PDB file of C-alpha atoms in Angstrom:
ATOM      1  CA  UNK A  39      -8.193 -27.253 -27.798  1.00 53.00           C
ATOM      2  CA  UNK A  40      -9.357 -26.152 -24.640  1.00 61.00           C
ATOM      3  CA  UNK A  41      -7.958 -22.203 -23.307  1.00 62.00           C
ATOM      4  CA  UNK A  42      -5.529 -21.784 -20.764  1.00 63.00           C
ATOM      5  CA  UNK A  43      -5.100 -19.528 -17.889  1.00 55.00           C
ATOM      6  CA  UNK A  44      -2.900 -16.452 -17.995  1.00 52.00           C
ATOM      7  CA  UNK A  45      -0.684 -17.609 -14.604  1.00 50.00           C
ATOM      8  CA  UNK A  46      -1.427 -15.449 -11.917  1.00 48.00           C
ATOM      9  CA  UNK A  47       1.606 -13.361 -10.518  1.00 50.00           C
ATOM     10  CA  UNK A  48       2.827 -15.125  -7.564  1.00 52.00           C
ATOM     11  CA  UNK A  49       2.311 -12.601  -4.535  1.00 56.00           C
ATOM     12  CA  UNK A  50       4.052 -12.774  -1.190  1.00 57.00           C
ATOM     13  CA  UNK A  51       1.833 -13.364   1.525  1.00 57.00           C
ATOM     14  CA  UNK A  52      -0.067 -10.872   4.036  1.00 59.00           C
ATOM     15  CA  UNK A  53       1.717  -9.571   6.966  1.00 60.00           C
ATOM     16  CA  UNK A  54      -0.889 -10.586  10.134  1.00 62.00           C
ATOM     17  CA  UNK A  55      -2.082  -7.167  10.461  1.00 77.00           C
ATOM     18  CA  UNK A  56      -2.285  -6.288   6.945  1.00 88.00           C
ATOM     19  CA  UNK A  57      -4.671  -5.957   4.725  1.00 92.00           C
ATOM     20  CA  UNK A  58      -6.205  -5.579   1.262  1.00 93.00           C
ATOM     21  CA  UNK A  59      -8.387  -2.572   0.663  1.00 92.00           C
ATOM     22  CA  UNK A  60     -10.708  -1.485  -2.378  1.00 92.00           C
ATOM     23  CA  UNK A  61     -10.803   1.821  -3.494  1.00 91.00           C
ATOM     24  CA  UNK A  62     -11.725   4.006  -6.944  1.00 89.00           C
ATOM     25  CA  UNK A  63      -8.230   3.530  -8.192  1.00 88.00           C
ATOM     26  CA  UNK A  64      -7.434   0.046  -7.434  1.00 89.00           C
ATOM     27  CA  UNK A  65      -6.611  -2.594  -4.897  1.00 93.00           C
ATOM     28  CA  UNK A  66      -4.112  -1.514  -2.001  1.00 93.00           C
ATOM     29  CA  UNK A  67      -1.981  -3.098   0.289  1.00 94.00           C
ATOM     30  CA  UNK A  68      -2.424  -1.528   3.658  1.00 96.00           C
ATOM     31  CA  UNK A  69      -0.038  -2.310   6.599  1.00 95.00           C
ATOM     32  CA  UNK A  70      -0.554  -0.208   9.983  1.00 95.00           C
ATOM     33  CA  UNK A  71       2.731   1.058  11.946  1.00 94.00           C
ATOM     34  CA  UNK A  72       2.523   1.614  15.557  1.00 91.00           C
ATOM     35  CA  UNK A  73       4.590   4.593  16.881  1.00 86.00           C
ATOM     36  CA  UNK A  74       7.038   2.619  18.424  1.00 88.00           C
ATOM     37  CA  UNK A  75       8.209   0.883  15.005  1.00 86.00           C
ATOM     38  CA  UNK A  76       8.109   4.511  13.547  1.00 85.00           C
ATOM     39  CA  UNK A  77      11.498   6.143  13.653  1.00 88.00           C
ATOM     40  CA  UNK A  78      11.892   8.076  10.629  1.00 91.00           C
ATOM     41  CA  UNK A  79       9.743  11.347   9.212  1.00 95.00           C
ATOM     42  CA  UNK A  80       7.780  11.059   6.176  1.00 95.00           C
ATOM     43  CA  UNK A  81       5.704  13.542   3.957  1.00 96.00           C
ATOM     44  CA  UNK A  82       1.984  11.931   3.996  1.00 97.00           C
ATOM     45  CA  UNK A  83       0.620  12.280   0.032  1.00 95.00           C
ATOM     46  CA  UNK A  84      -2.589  12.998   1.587  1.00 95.00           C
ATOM     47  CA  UNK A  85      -2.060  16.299   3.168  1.00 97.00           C
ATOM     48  CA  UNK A  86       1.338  17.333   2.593  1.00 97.00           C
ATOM     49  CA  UNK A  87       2.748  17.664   6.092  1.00 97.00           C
ATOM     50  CA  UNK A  88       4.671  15.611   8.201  1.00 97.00           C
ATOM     51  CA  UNK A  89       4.363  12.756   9.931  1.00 96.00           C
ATOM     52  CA  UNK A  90       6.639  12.590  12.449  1.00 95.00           C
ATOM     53  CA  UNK A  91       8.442   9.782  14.499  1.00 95.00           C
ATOM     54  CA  UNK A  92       6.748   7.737  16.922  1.00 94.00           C
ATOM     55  CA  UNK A  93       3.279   8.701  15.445  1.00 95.00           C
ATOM     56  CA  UNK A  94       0.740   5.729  14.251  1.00 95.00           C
ATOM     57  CA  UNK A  95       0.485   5.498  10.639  1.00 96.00           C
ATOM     58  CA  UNK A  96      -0.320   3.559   7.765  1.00 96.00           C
ATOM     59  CA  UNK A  97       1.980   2.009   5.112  1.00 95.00           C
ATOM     60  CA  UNK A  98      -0.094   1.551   1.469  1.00 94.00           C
ATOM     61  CA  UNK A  99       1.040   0.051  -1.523  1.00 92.00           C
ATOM     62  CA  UNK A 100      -0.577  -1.317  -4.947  1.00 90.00           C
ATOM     63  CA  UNK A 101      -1.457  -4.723  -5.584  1.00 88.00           C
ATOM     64  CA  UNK A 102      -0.571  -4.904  -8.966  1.00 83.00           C
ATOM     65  CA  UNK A 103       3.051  -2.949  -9.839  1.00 76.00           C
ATOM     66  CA  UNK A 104       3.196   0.024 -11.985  1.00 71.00           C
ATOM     67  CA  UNK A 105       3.967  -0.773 -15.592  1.00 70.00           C
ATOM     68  CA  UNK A 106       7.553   0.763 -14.738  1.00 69.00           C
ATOM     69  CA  UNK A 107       8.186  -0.316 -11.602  1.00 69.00           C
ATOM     70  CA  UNK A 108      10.335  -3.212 -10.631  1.00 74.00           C
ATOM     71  CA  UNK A 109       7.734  -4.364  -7.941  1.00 71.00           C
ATOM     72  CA  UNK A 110       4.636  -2.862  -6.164  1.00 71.00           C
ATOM     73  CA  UNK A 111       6.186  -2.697  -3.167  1.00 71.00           C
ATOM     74  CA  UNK A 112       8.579   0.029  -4.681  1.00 76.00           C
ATOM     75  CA  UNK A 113       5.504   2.364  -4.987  1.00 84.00           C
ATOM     76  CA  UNK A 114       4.607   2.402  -1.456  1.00 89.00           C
ATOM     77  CA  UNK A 115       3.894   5.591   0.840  1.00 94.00           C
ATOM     78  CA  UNK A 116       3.308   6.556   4.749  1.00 96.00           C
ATOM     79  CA  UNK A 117       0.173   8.194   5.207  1.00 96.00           C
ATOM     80  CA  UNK A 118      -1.688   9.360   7.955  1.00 97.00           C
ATOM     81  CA  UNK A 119      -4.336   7.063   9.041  1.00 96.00           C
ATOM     82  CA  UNK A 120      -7.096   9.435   8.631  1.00 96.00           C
ATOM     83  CA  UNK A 121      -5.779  10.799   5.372  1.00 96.00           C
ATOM     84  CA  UNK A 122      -5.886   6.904   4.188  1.00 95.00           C
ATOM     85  CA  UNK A 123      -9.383   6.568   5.595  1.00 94.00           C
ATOM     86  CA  UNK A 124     -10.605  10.196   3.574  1.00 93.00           C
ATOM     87  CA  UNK A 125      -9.143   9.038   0.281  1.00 86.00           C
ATOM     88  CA  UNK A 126     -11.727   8.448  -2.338  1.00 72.00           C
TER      89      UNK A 126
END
């Protein structure tokens, strides 16, 4: 009897400007944010500090979900561009 494929988990497509990117932990969803879409102030995981409204910015997320998460998307963070671009 011939082996059958796991099913693949069914993922919503790409926004137009995002994107998948490879790094050391993983595959990430990366979606940019212009300033003018920004109106709320977020902590960037990559340095600490703020990143305030109206200020470019990224929006990253896993792939795959975290074995306790409800969906990937859940897990996602704002982080400054270059802080995205430095991490591993």
């Amino acid at each position: 009897m011939p082996r059958r494929r796991a099913a693949r988990p069914a993922q919503r497509p790409l926004a137009p400007a995002e994107r998948i990117v490879d790094k050391r932990d993983g595959q990430w969803n990366v979606r940019p944010i212009t300033g003018a879409t920004s109106t709320k102030s977020y902590t960037c995981p990559g340095c600490l500090t703020a990143i305030t409204p109206a200020t470019p910015h990224v929006v990253v997320w896993p792939v795959e979900k975290a074995l306790l998460s409800a969906d990937a998307i859940d897990e996602r963070r704002h982080w400054h561009t270059s802080c995205w671009a430095r991490k591993h």
